Amino acid sequence: ATAQGGFATSGRAKVHTSTVALIPPDCAWERVQAARYAVRDRGLWRWPPHVNLLYPFAPLCDVGAHVDALARAAAEVEPFDVTLGAFRTFAHRHSATLWLDPACEPAGALDELQAALMRAAPLFDDQRSLHGGVFTPHMSIAHFPSINAARRAEEELAREWEPVAWRCTEVHVMAREGAAGQFRRVYRIPVGSGGPAGAAAALADEPPHSYPHMPAEPPEWCEHAARGRRYGARGGRRRKAKGAGPGQPPEAI
């Protein structure tokens, strides 16, 4: 089947080709992207800088059925400040993830937003249900074959890192076409509008919006990822991890 913007969809209830995510504004991309380039993030071609809130999400042909409820939920959460100030790591069974911690003011605001969105679309609960009911907001920087490799990269990047901050006033629904596609924005969902009575509507992008600071062509280290194969950062075929920790989706990033 095809839907808005000509994307092909799978017809499944949940897919890894769509997400509801926090995306930093354009002014906050430069340092994050520089860090991803420095460690040769194989997700650089596919993903913009992001914090997944509902992932996996609905096939694009079904997204429209959820956006009004998501907009009402997001309207009940006040806008808040986000600061990417510290790197952290996740250890998985066969790999590790280096990520930036999106600290919020007020504390817990991103957790509150994710919970509100999940209540509005409870089918898409993987960010909590697969991790003991705990949501760990994170902005992935790269994936590595071992925790030691991830920690070495963490030390290198932390030496010169300067925090990145912005005010969260919206979240995005994104989708990509197939295993090799780039994520593009298909809806903007405003955060905060004084509650349901003044709820702002989701704003559709037709055609889907391509983020202007995404690479125009895959960097050479993203070649395999651009073809949809499972590879981790800095080489080596990536094995599917069973019982992986937070930040390890079933589909390679």
mmCIF file of C-alpha atoms in Angstrom, residues 59-237:
data_model
loop_
_atom_site.group_PDB
_atom_site.id
_atom_site.type_symbol
_atom_site.label_atom_id
_atom_site.label_comp_id
_atom_site.label_asym_id
_atom_site.label_seq_id
_atom_site.Cartn_x
_atom_site.Cartn_y
_atom_site.Cartn_z
ATOM 1 C CA PRO A 59 2.516 2.450 9.565
ATOM 2 C CA LEU A 60 2.242 5.753 7.744
ATOM 3 C CA CYS A 61 -1.170 4.850 6.337
ATOM 4 C CA ASP A 62 -2.469 4.637 9.934
ATOM 5 C CA VAL A 63 -0.641 7.602 11.470
ATOM 6 C CA GLY A 64 -3.502 10.008 10.773
ATOM 7 C CA ALA A 65 -5.781 7.978 13.015
ATOM 8 C CA HIS A 66 -3.571 8.783 16.011
ATOM 9 C CA VAL A 67 -2.343 12.343 15.570
ATOM 10 C CA ASP A 68 -5.414 14.133 16.940
ATOM 11 C CA ALA A 69 -5.254 12.148 20.182
ATOM 12 C CA LEU A 70 -1.512 12.760 20.396
ATOM 13 C CA ALA A 71 -2.025 16.507 19.874
ATOM 14 C CA ARG A 72 -4.595 16.646 22.679
ATOM 15 C CA ALA A 73 -2.225 14.789 24.993
ATOM 16 C CA ALA A 74 0.760 16.986 24.146
ATOM 17 C CA ALA A 75 -1.341 20.101 24.695
ATOM 18 C CA GLU A 76 -1.691 19.183 28.369
ATOM 19 C CA VAL A 77 2.097 19.243 28.932
ATOM 20 C CA GLU A 78 3.770 22.600 29.358
ATOM 21 C CA PRO A 79 6.784 23.424 27.150
ATOM 22 C CA PHE A 80 10.072 22.738 28.907
ATOM 23 C CA ASP A 81 13.817 23.250 28.560
ATOM 24 C CA VAL A 82 16.129 20.475 27.338
ATOM 25 C CA THR A 83 19.906 20.397 27.811
ATOM 26 C CA LEU A 84 22.241 17.827 26.276
ATOM 27 C CA GLY A 85 25.007 18.119 28.825
ATOM 28 C CA ALA A 86 26.408 14.637 29.443
ATOM 29 C CA PHE A 87 27.260 11.470 27.531
ATOM 30 C CA ARG A 88 26.202 8.089 28.879
ATOM 31 C CA THR A 89 26.314 4.456 27.723
ATOM 32 C CA PHE A 90 24.041 1.439 27.544
ATOM 33 C CA ALA A 91 25.527 -2.063 27.587
ATOM 34 C CA HIS A 92 23.692 -4.674 25.524
ATOM 35 C CA ARG A 93 24.392 -8.375 25.143
ATOM 36 C CA HIS A 94 26.479 -8.052 21.985
ATOM 37 C CA SER A 95 26.966 -4.298 21.616
ATOM 38 C CA ALA A 96 26.784 -0.937 23.370
ATOM 39 C CA THR A 97 25.247 2.471 22.744
ATOM 40 C CA LEU A 98 26.742 5.895 23.376
ATOM 41 C CA TRP A 99 24.081 8.534 23.995
ATOM 42 C CA LEU A 100 23.434 12.061 25.200
ATOM 43 C CA ASP A 101 21.266 12.578 28.270
ATOM 44 C CA PRO A 102 18.425 15.058 27.570
ATOM 45 C CA ALA A 103 18.158 16.661 31.019
ATOM 46 C CA CYS A 104 14.956 18.667 31.463
ATOM 47 C CA GLU A 105 13.785 21.649 33.439
ATOM 48 C CA PRO A 106 11.505 20.999 35.176
ATOM 49 C CA ALA A 107 12.948 17.578 35.944
ATOM 50 C CA GLY A 108 10.879 14.699 34.602
ATOM 51 C CA ALA A 109 9.145 16.793 31.944
ATOM 52 C CA LEU A 110 10.171 14.501 29.083
ATOM 53 C CA ASP A 111 9.007 11.466 31.038
ATOM 54 C CA GLU A 112 5.683 13.235 31.593
ATOM 55 C CA LEU A 113 5.356 14.022 27.891
ATOM 56 C CA GLN A 114 6.149 10.462 26.841
ATOM 57 C CA ALA A 115 3.644 9.068 29.336
ATOM 58 C CA ALA A 116 0.930 11.432 28.084
ATOM 59 C CA LEU A 117 1.560 10.431 24.471
ATOM 60 C CA MET A 118 1.558 6.750 25.385
ATOM 61 C CA ARG A 119 -1.780 7.094 27.179
ATOM 62 C CA ALA A 120 -3.173 8.615 23.994
ATOM 63 C CA ALA A 121 -1.789 5.755 21.866
ATOM 64 C CA PRO A 122 -1.300 2.849 24.296
ATOM 65 C CA LEU A 123 -0.461 0.266 21.643
ATOM 66 C CA PHE A 124 2.917 1.957 21.149
ATOM 67 C CA ASP A 125 4.333 1.290 24.601
ATOM 68 C CA ASP A 126 7.656 -0.378 23.719
ATOM 69 C CA GLN A 127 9.787 2.425 25.144
ATOM 70 C CA ARG A 128 8.457 1.451 28.596
ATOM 71 C CA SER A 129 7.063 -2.054 28.357
ATOM 72 C CA LEU A 130 10.331 -3.562 27.097
ATOM 73 C CA HIS A 131 12.283 -1.949 29.940
ATOM 74 C CA GLY A 132 10.349 -2.842 33.075
ATOM 75 C CA GLY A 133 7.977 0.096 32.786
ATOM 76 C CA VAL A 134 10.808 2.633 32.933
ATOM 77 C CA PHE A 135 11.312 5.208 30.176
ATOM 78 C CA THR A 136 14.937 6.300 29.731
ATOM 79 C CA PRO A 137 15.022 9.274 27.375
ATOM 80 C CA HIS A 138 18.211 9.248 25.331
ATOM 81 C CA MET A 139 19.666 10.687 22.139
ATOM 82 C CA SER A 140 21.747 7.982 20.501
ATOM 83 C CA ILE A 141 25.140 9.089 19.198
ATOM 84 C CA ALA A 142 26.529 5.750 17.955
ATOM 85 C CA HIS A 143 26.553 1.993 18.490
ATOM 86 C CA PHE A 144 29.701 0.004 19.272
ATOM 87 C CA PRO A 145 30.715 -3.668 19.394
ATOM 88 C CA SER A 146 31.539 -3.453 23.129
ATOM 89 C CA ILE A 147 30.948 -1.319 26.201
ATOM 90 C CA ASN A 148 34.675 -0.587 26.425
ATOM 91 C CA ALA A 149 34.666 0.865 22.928
ATOM 92 C CA ALA A 150 31.627 2.992 23.770
ATOM 93 C CA ARG A 151 33.272 4.281 26.949
ATOM 94 C CA ARG A 152 36.459 5.211 25.110
ATOM 95 C CA ALA A 153 34.400 7.246 22.662
ATOM 96 C CA GLU A 154 32.516 8.793 25.578
ATOM 97 C CA GLU A 155 35.786 9.964 27.146
ATOM 98 C CA GLU A 156 37.026 11.404 23.858
ATOM 99 C CA LEU A 157 33.861 13.362 23.116
ATOM 100 C CA ALA A 158 33.301 14.557 26.692
ATOM 101 C CA ARG A 159 36.652 16.383 26.771
ATOM 102 C CA GLU A 160 35.470 19.102 24.422
ATOM 103 C CA TRP A 161 31.694 18.842 24.676
ATOM 104 C CA GLU A 162 29.729 22.048 25.212
ATOM 105 C CA PRO A 163 26.106 21.593 26.311
ATOM 106 C CA VAL A 164 23.335 22.122 23.793
ATOM 107 C CA ALA A 165 20.051 23.586 25.044
ATOM 108 C CA TRP A 166 16.653 24.492 23.591
ATOM 109 C CA ARG A 167 13.015 24.798 24.609
ATOM 110 C CA CYS A 168 10.750 21.903 23.656
ATOM 111 C CA THR A 169 7.614 23.306 22.040
ATOM 112 C CA GLU A 170 6.812 20.457 19.655
ATOM 113 C CA VAL A 171 7.486 16.818 18.831
ATOM 114 C CA HIS A 172 7.561 15.239 15.384
ATOM 115 C CA VAL A 173 6.043 12.208 13.749
ATOM 116 C CA MET A 174 8.641 10.859 11.320
ATOM 117 C CA ALA A 175 8.641 8.101 8.739
ATOM 118 C CA ARG A 176 11.063 6.590 6.268
ATOM 119 C CA GLU A 177 10.597 4.566 3.134
ATOM 120 C CA GLY A 178 11.909 1.039 3.542
ATOM 121 C CA ALA A 179 15.109 -0.202 5.128
ATOM 122 C CA ALA A 180 17.374 2.291 3.344
ATOM 123 C CA GLY A 181 15.258 5.448 3.619
ATOM 124 C CA GLN A 182 15.912 8.624 5.588
ATOM 125 C CA PHE A 183 13.465 9.688 8.257
ATOM 126 C CA ARG A 184 11.380 12.696 7.251
ATOM 127 C CA ARG A 185 8.861 14.677 9.241
ATOM 128 C CA VAL A 186 5.223 13.997 8.421
ATOM 129 C CA TYR A 187 3.536 15.803 11.352
ATOM 130 C CA ARG A 188 4.478 18.432 13.918
ATOM 131 C CA ILE A 189 2.676 18.106 17.256
ATOM 132 C CA PRO A 190 2.737 21.254 19.428
ATOM 133 C CA VAL A 191 3.551 20.836 23.120
ATOM 134 C CA GLY A 192 1.413 22.924 25.485
ATOM 135 C CA SER A 193 -1.593 25.050 24.625
ATOM 136 C CA GLY A 194 -3.495 25.411 27.883
ATOM 137 C CA GLY A 195 -5.191 22.045 27.966
ATOM 138 C CA PRO A 196 -7.766 20.241 25.798
ATOM 139 C CA ALA A 197 -10.038 23.274 25.351
ATOM 140 C CA GLY A 198 -7.253 25.113 23.533
ATOM 141 C CA ALA A 199 -5.509 22.085 22.082
ATOM 142 C CA ALA A 200 -3.471 22.835 19.002
ATOM 143 C CA ALA A 201 -3.947 20.556 16.040
ATOM 144 C CA ALA A 202 -1.186 18.415 14.602
ATOM 145 C CA LEU A 203 0.375 20.122 11.606
ATOM 146 C CA ALA A 204 0.788 17.875 8.568
ATOM 147 C CA ASP A 205 3.773 18.097 6.215
ATOM 148 C CA GLU A 206 2.760 17.414 2.625
ATOM 149 C CA PRO A 207 5.049 16.391 1.106
ATOM 150 C CA PRO A 208 7.040 15.038 4.065
ATOM 151 C CA HIS A 209 9.662 17.473 5.325
ATOM 152 C CA SER A 210 13.309 16.580 4.764
ATOM 153 C CA TYR A 211 15.508 17.936 7.539
ATOM 154 C CA PRO A 212 17.892 20.421 5.907
ATOM 155 C CA HIS A 213 20.978 19.389 7.894
ATOM 156 C CA MET A 214 20.753 15.692 7.073
ATOM 157 C CA PRO A 215 23.501 14.376 4.781
ATOM 158 C CA ALA A 216 22.634 14.562 1.101
ATOM 159 C CA GLU A 217 24.537 11.324 0.463
ATOM 160 C CA PRO A 218 25.491 8.503 2.868
ATOM 161 C CA PRO A 219 29.023 8.880 4.283
ATOM 162 C CA GLU A 220 31.201 5.946 3.297
ATOM 163 C CA TRP A 221 30.849 4.309 6.714
ATOM 164 C CA CYS A 222 27.043 4.410 6.314
ATOM 165 C CA GLU A 223 27.108 2.447 3.065
ATOM 166 C CA HIS A 224 25.826 -0.773 4.620
ATOM 167 C CA ALA A 225 23.239 1.006 6.748
ATOM 168 C CA ALA A 226 21.964 2.858 3.688
ATOM 169 C CA ARG A 227 21.389 -0.532 2.069
ATOM 170 C CA GLY A 228 19.373 -1.625 5.095
ATOM 171 C CA ARG A 229 21.863 -4.149 6.569
ATOM 172 C CA ARG A 230 22.504 -4.581 10.291
ATOM 173 C CA TYR A 231 25.846 -3.064 11.183
ATOM 174 C CA GLY A 232 27.147 -1.383 14.313
ATOM 175 C CA ALA A 233 29.454 1.613 14.570
ATOM 176 C CA ARG A 234 33.046 1.311 13.368
ATOM 177 C CA GLY A 235 32.610 -1.935 11.473
ATOM 178 C CA GLY A 236 31.543 -5.475 12.163
ATOM 179 C CA ARG A 237 28.281 -7.177 11.416
#
